[in-house]
PDB file of C-alpha atoms in Angstrom:
ATOM      1  CA  MET A   1     -14.892 -20.922  14.465  1.00 54.00           C
ATOM      2  CA  SER A   2     -14.387 -17.269  13.845  1.00 72.00           C
ATOM      3  CA  ILE A   3     -12.943 -15.978  10.662  1.00 86.00           C
ATOM      4  CA  SER A   4      -9.924 -13.633  10.848  1.00 93.00           C
ATOM      5  CA  HIS A   5      -9.498 -10.269   9.448  1.00 94.00           C
ATOM      6  CA  VAL A   6      -7.003 -11.719   6.999  1.00 96.00           C
ATOM      7  CA  THR A   7      -7.646 -15.059   5.244  1.00 96.00           C
ATOM      8  CA  THR A   8      -5.817 -16.930   2.556  1.00 97.00           C
ATOM      9  CA  HIS A   9      -6.164 -19.438  -0.037  1.00 96.00           C
ATOM     10  CA  ILE A  10      -3.364 -21.381  -1.986  1.00 98.00           C
ATOM     11  CA  LEU A  11      -3.919 -22.947  -5.318  1.00 98.00           C
ATOM     12  CA  ASP A  12      -1.084 -25.120  -6.724  1.00 98.00           C
ATOM     13  CA  THR A  13      -1.618 -24.086 -10.466  1.00 97.00           C
ATOM     14  CA  ALA A  14       0.877 -26.540 -11.646  1.00 95.00           C
ATOM     15  CA  ALA A  15      -1.112 -29.547 -10.120  1.00 95.00           C
ATOM     16  CA  GLY A  16      -4.430 -27.754 -10.792  1.00 97.00           C
ATOM     17  CA  LYS A  17      -5.784 -28.278  -7.241  1.00 97.00           C
ATOM     18  CA  PRO A  18      -5.678 -26.489  -3.756  1.00 98.00           C
ATOM     19  CA  ALA A  19      -2.326 -26.749  -1.806  1.00 98.00           C
ATOM     20  CA  ALA A  20      -3.304 -28.609   1.476  1.00 98.00           C
ATOM     21  CA  GLY A  21      -0.926 -28.645   4.442  1.00 97.00           C
ATOM     22  CA  VAL A  22       0.919 -25.348   3.821  1.00 98.00           C
ATOM     23  CA  ALA A  23       2.086 -23.564   7.094  1.00 98.00           C
ATOM     24  CA  VAL A  24       1.287 -19.980   7.071  1.00 98.00           C
ATOM     25  CA  GLU A  25       2.319 -17.314   9.479  1.00 98.00           C
ATOM     26  CA  LEU A  26       0.960 -13.739   9.847  1.00 98.00           C
ATOM     27  CA  TYR A  27       3.067 -10.898  11.015  1.00 98.00           C
ATOM     28  CA  ALA A  28       2.433  -7.271  11.820  1.00 97.00           C
ATOM     29  CA  ARG A  29       5.024  -4.566  11.537  1.00 96.00           C
ATOM     30  CA  ASP A  30       6.188  -3.231  14.893  1.00 91.00           C
ATOM     31  CA  GLY A  31       8.392  -0.152  14.077  1.00 91.00           C
ATOM     32  CA  GLU A  32      11.373  -1.719  11.973  1.00 92.00           C
ATOM     33  CA  ALA A  33      10.620  -5.299  13.279  1.00 96.00           C
ATOM     34  CA  TRP A  34       8.003  -7.995  12.689  1.00 97.00           C
ATOM     35  CA  SER A  35       5.853  -9.614  15.241  1.00 97.00           C
ATOM     36  CA  GLN A  36       4.041 -12.861  14.697  1.00 97.00           C
ATOM     37  CA  ILE A  37       0.345 -12.591  15.531  1.00 97.00           C
ATOM     38  CA  GLY A  38      -1.107 -15.741  13.918  1.00 96.00           C
ATOM     39  CA  THR A  39      -0.382 -19.111  12.414  1.00 97.00           C
ATOM     40  CA  GLY A  40      -2.321 -21.704  10.498  1.00 97.00           C
ATOM     41  CA  THR A  41      -2.107 -24.508   8.036  1.00 97.00           C
ATOM     42  CA  THR A  42      -4.117 -24.706   4.839  1.00 98.00           C
ATOM     43  CA  ASP A  43      -6.930 -27.195   4.892  1.00 97.00           C
ATOM     44  CA  ALA A  44      -7.875 -29.781   2.117  1.00 97.00           C
ATOM     45  CA  ASP A  45      -9.392 -26.844   0.172  1.00 98.00           C
ATOM     46  CA  GLY A  46      -6.200 -24.816   0.511  1.00 97.00           C
ATOM     47  CA  ARG A  47      -7.792 -22.216   2.785  1.00 97.00           C
ATOM     48  CA  VAL A  48      -6.902 -20.788   6.126  1.00 96.00           C
ATOM     49  CA  LYS A  49      -9.806 -18.887   7.771  1.00 92.00           C
ATOM     50  CA  ASP A  50      -8.549 -18.678  11.416  1.00 92.00           C
ATOM     51  CA  LEU A  51      -5.160 -17.266  10.814  1.00 93.00           C
ATOM     52  CA  GLY A  52      -5.169 -14.442  13.279  1.00 89.00           C
ATOM     53  CA  PRO A  53      -7.277 -11.790  15.078  1.00 92.00           C
ATOM     54  CA  GLU A  54     -10.863 -11.129  14.015  1.00 91.00           C
ATOM     55  CA  ARG A  55      -9.872  -7.317  13.753  1.00 93.00           C
ATOM     56  CA  LEU A  56      -6.570  -5.779  12.903  1.00 95.00           C
ATOM     57  CA  GLU A  57      -5.381  -2.115  13.288  1.00 95.00           C
ATOM     58  CA  SER A  58      -4.427  -0.159  10.244  1.00 96.00           C
ATOM     59  CA  GLY A  59      -0.809  -0.874   9.144  1.00 96.00           C
ATOM     60  CA  SER A  60       1.567  -3.148   7.401  1.00 97.00           C
ATOM     61  CA  TYR A  61       1.154  -6.998   7.662  1.00 97.00           C
ATOM     62  CA  ARG A  62       3.092  -9.879   6.044  1.00 98.00           C
ATOM     63  CA  LEU A  63       1.856 -13.364   5.203  1.00 98.00           C
ATOM     64  CA  GLN A  64       4.689 -15.980   5.252  1.00 98.00           C
ATOM     65  CA  PHE A  65       4.116 -19.328   3.413  1.00 98.00           C
ATOM     66  CA  ALA A  66       6.279 -22.410   3.785  1.00 98.00           C
ATOM     67  CA  THR A  67       6.218 -23.451   0.343  1.00 98.00           C
ATOM     68  CA  GLY A  68       9.389 -25.365   0.226  1.00 97.00           C
ATOM     69  CA  ALA A  69       8.115 -27.927   2.906  1.00 97.00           C
ATOM     70  CA  TYR A  70       4.817 -28.162   0.792  1.00 97.00           C
ATOM     71  CA  PHE A  71       6.717 -29.061  -2.461  1.00 97.00           C
ATOM     72  CA  ALA A  72       8.991 -31.413  -0.505  1.00 97.00           C
ATOM     73  CA  GLY A  73       6.184 -33.210   0.707  1.00 96.00           C
ATOM     74  CA  ILE A  74       4.698 -33.959  -2.730  1.00 95.00           C
ATOM     75  CA  GLY A  75       8.187 -34.789  -4.103  1.00 96.00           C
ATOM     76  CA  GLN A  76       8.412 -31.748  -6.353  1.00 96.00           C
ATOM     77  CA  GLU A  77      11.515 -29.462  -6.653  1.00 96.00           C
ATOM     78  CA  THR A  78      10.993 -25.787  -6.205  1.00 96.00           C
ATOM     79  CA  PHE A  79      12.838 -22.633  -6.624  1.00 97.00           C
ATOM     80  CA  PHE A  80      10.982 -20.784  -3.720  1.00 95.00           C
ATOM     81  CA  PRO A  81      11.605 -22.262  -0.244  1.00 96.00           C
ATOM     82  CA  GLU A  82       9.190 -19.615   1.006  1.00 97.00           C
ATOM     83  CA  VAL A  83       6.887 -16.856  -0.223  1.00 98.00           C
ATOM     84  CA  SER A  84       6.494 -13.629   1.696  1.00 98.00           C
ATOM     85  CA  LEU A  85       3.732 -11.268   0.977  1.00 97.00           C
ATOM     86  CA  THR A  86       3.436  -7.605   2.547  1.00 97.00           C
ATOM     87  CA  PHE A  87       0.401  -5.761   2.326  1.00 97.00           C
ATOM     88  CA  THR A  88      -1.328  -2.704   4.042  1.00 96.00           C
ATOM     89  CA  VAL A  89      -4.691  -3.220   6.082  1.00 96.00           C
ATOM     90  CA  ASN A  90      -7.198  -0.446   6.704  1.00 95.00           C
ATOM     91  CA  GLU A  91      -8.880  -1.214  10.025  1.00 93.00           C
ATOM     92  CA  ASN A  92     -12.198   0.081   8.404  1.00 92.00           C
ATOM     93  CA  GLU A  93     -12.270  -2.666   5.823  1.00 91.00           C
ATOM     94  CA  SER A  94     -14.245  -5.650   7.088  1.00 88.00           C
ATOM     95  CA  HIS A  95     -11.905  -8.320   5.436  1.00 92.00           C
ATOM     96  CA  TYR A  96      -8.896  -9.030   3.482  1.00 95.00           C
ATOM     97  CA  HIS A  97      -8.475 -12.217   1.440  1.00 95.00           C
ATOM     98  CA  VAL A  98      -4.815 -12.688   0.209  1.00 97.00           C
ATOM     99  CA  PRO A  99      -4.792 -15.692  -2.223  1.00 97.00           C
ATOM    100  CA  LEU A 100      -1.560 -17.256  -3.386  1.00 98.00           C
ATOM    101  CA  LEU A 101      -1.237 -18.924  -6.869  1.00 98.00           C
ATOM    102  CA  LEU A 102       1.598 -21.112  -6.621  1.00 97.00           C
ATOM    103  CA  SER A 103       3.755 -23.276  -9.032  1.00 97.00           C
ATOM    104  CA  PRO A 104       7.317 -24.826  -8.390  1.00 97.00           C
ATOM    105  CA  PHE A 105       8.886 -21.907 -10.206  1.00 96.00           C
ATOM    106  CA  ALA A 106       6.412 -18.905 -10.124  1.00 97.00           C
ATOM    107  CA  PHE A 107       3.794 -17.282  -7.896  1.00 97.00           C
ATOM    108  CA  SER A 108       1.149 -14.684  -8.053  1.00 97.00           C
ATOM    109  CA  THR A 109      -1.260 -13.002  -5.737  1.00 96.00           C
ATOM    110  CA  TYR A 110      -4.026 -10.486  -5.589  1.00 95.00           C
ATOM    111  CA  ARG A 111      -6.501  -8.955  -3.097  1.00 92.00           C
ATOM    112  CA  GLY A 112      -9.445 -11.305  -3.213  1.00 85.00           C
ATOM    113  CA  SER A 113     -12.876 -10.956  -1.504  1.00 79.00           C
TER     114      SER A 113
END
């Protein structure tokens, strides 16, 4: 298995554990539109390592997380049916890790390593 240029990790901070089974989509900005370039689902550790291409060109990208379906699956109400994170990639950087810290009524992110 190869590791994509962008990876992610979701921690359910309310439950204190990784968020497994969350669908994640990776999009690239194409002018004014967005084109899907990868998909994945978080594993038992809340990670997606094979989300898209091994190398990306410099530009704007978006991660879309299906958080509503995740919370519905664990019987938890949520305010956020989805979370969308837009960020910039520099093709000269070797890797981007974009974690999501998630609870039913809040989320946070940062550039990981």
